[in-house]
Short mmCIF file of C-alpha atoms in Angstrom, two decimals:
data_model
loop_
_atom_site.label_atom_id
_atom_site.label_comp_id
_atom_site.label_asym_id
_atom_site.label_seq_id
_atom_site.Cartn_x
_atom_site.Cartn_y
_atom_site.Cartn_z
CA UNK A 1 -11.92 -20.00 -18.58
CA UNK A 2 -10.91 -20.61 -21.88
CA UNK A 3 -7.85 -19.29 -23.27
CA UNK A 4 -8.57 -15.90 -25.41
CA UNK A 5 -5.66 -16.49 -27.69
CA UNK A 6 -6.15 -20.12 -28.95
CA UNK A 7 -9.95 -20.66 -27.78
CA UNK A 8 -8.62 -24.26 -27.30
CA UNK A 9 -7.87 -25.17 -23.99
CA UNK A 10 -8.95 -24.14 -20.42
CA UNK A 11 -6.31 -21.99 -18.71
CA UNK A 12 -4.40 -23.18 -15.16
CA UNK A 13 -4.65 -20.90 -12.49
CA UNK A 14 -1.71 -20.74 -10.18
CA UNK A 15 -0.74 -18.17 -7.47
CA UNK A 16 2.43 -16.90 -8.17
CA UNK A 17 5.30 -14.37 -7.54
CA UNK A 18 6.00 -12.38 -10.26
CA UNK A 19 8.50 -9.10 -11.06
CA UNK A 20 5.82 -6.26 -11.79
CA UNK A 21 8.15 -4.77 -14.41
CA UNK A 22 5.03 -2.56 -15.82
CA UNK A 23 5.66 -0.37 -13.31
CA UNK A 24 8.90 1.02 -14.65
CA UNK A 25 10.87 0.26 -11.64
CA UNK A 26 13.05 -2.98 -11.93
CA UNK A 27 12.78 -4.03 -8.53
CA UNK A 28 8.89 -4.46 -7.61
CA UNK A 29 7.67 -8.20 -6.86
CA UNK A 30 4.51 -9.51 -5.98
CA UNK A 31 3.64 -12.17 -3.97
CA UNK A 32 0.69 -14.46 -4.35
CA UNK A 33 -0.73 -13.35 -7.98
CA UNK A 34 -3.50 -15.15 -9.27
CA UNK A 35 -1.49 -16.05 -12.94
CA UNK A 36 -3.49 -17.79 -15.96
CA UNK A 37 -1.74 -20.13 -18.35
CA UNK A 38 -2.73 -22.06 -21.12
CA UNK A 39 -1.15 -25.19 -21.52
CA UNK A 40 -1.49 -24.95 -25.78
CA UNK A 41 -0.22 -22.39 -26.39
CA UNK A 42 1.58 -20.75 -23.20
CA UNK A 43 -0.41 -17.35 -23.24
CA UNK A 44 -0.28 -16.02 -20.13
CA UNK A 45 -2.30 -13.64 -17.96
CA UNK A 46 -1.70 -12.02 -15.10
CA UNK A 47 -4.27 -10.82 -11.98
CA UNK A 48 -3.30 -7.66 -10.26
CA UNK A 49 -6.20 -7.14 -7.88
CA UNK A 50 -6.21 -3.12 -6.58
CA UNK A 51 -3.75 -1.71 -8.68
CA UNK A 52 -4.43 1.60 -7.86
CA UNK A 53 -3.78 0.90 -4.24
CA UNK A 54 -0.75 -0.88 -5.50
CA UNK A 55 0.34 1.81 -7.20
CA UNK A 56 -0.09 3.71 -3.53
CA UNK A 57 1.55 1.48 -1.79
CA UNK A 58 5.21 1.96 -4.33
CA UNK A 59 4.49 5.51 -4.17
CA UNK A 60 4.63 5.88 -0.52
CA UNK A 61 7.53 3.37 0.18
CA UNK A 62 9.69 5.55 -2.61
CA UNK A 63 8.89 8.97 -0.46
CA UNK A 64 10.10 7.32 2.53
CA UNK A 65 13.08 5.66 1.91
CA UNK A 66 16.06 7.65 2.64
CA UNK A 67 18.30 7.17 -0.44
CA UNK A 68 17.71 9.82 -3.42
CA UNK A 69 15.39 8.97 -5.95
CA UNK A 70 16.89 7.05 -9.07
CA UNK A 71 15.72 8.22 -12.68
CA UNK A 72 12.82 4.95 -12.49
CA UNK A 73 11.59 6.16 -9.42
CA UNK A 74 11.24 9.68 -10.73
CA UNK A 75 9.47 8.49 -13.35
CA UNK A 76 7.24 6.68 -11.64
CA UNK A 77 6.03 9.26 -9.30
CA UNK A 78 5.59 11.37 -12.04
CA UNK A 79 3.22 9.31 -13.85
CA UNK A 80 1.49 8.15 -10.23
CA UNK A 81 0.47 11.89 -10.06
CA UNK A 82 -0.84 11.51 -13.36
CA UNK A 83 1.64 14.15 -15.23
CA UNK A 84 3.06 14.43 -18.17
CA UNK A 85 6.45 15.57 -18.73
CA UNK A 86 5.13 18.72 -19.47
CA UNK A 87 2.79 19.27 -16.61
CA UNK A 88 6.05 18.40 -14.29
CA UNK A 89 7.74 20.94 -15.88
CA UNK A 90 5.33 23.78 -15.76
CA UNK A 91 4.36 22.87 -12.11
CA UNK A 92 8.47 22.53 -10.90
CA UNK A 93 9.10 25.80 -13.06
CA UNK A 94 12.05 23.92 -15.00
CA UNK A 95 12.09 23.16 -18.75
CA UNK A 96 10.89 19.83 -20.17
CA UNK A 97 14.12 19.24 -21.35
CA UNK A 98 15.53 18.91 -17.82
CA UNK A 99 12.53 16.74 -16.78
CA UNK A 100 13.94 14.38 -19.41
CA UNK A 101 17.24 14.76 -17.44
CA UNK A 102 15.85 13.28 -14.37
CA UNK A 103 14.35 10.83 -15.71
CA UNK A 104 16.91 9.54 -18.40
CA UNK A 105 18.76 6.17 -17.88
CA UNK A 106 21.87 7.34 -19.57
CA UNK A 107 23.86 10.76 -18.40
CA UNK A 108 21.17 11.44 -16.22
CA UNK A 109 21.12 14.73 -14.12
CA UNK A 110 20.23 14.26 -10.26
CA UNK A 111 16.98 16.04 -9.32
CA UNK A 112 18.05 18.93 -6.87
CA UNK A 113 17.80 18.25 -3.21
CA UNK A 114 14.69 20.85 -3.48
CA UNK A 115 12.89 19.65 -6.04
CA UNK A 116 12.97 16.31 -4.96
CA UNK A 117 11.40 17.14 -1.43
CA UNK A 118 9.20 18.73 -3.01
CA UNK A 119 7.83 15.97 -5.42
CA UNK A 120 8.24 13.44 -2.43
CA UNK A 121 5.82 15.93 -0.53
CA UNK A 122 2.93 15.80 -3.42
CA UNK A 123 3.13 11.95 -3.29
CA UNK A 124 3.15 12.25 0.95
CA UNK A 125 0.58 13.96 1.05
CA UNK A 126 -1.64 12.67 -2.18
CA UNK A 127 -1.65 15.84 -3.34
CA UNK A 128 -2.50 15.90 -7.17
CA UNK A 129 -2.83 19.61 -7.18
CA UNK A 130 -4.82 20.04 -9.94
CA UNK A 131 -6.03 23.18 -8.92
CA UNK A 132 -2.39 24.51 -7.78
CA UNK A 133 -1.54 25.42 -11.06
CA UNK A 134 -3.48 28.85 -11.04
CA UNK A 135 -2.08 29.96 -7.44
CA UNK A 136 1.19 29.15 -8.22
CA UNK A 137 1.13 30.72 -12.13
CA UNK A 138 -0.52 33.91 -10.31
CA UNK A 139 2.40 33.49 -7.35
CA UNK A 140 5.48 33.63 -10.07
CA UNK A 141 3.75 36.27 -12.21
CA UNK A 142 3.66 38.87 -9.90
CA UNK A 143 5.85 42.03 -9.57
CA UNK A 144 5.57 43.06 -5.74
CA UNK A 145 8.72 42.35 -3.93
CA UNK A 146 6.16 43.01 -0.85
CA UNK A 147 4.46 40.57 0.57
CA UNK A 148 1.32 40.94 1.52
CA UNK A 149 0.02 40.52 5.21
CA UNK A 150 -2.73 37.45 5.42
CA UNK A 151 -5.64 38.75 7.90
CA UNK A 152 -6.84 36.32 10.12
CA UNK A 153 -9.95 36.77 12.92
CA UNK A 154 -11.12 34.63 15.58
CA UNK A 155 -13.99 35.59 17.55
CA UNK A 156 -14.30 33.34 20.27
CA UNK A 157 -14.02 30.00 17.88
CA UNK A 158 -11.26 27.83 19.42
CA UNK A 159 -11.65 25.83 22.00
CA UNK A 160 -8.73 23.60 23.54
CA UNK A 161 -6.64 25.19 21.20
CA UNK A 162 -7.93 24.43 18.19
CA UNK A 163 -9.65 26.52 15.65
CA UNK A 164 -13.56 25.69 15.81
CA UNK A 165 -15.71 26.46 12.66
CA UNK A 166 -18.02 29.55 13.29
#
């Protein structure tokens, strides 16, 4: 392949280990990347094959370590959901302002113990909730300090005890 910044020369490919630093967290290496170099001009270019399932792969080792999540890592789990700053707020009920908290490398606020289970549930469970918004809007809007009683019937459906479709 010729090099697409200088047309010159063909680039060297090389498996390498690289810091993944486009991630936002500072600590992600990969092992074994197919890099591209040209030896004119230096450009460079990298080969990150399934980067979605890469991206899985972070998310799920950052929900199951046991040490709080830093302000990167926040970050990052936010974006791996696919929300703004502004769709974390409105689905966390907290301003954007204390999103930016969170996530800020300098006086940063820790994420409460709660929220933070929560968000490291989402990711868990690959939950992008896109239609949550509307159940939990409707959930915080409402008045009655009642709750109401869910009805459930079974008519002869389980079997081993579990629930059988009728």
């Amino acid at each position: 392949m010729k090099c697409t910044e200088c047309r010159q020369a063909e680039m060297d490919i090389n498996k390498e280990t690289i810091r993944y630093e486009e991630c936002g967290l500072p600590n992600v290496i990969l092992k074994g990347v197919e890099v591209k170099r040209c030896p004119e001009c230096g450009n460079t270019l990298v080969s990150i094959p399934a980067l979605s399932g890469l991206h899985k792969t972070i998310a799920t080792h950052l929900v199951q370590q046991p040490e709080r999540l830093t302000t990167a890592e926040i970050r990052f789990l936010r974006k791996y959901l696919g929300w703004s700053k502004t769709d974390f707020a409105r689905k966390f009920h907290v301003r954007p302002e204390q999103v930016s908290r969170w996530e800020s490398d300098h006086k940063a606020v820790p994420m409460n113990k709660q929220s933070e289970l929560l968000l490291r549930s989402l990711v868990a469970m690959g939950n992008k909730i896109e239609h949550y918004d509307d159940k939990i809007d409707k959930l915080s809007l409402e008045q009655s300090e009642t709750p109401s009683m869910l009805s459930m019937f079974f008519d002869r459906c389980w079997h081993d005890g579990l629930v059988a479709a009728c």
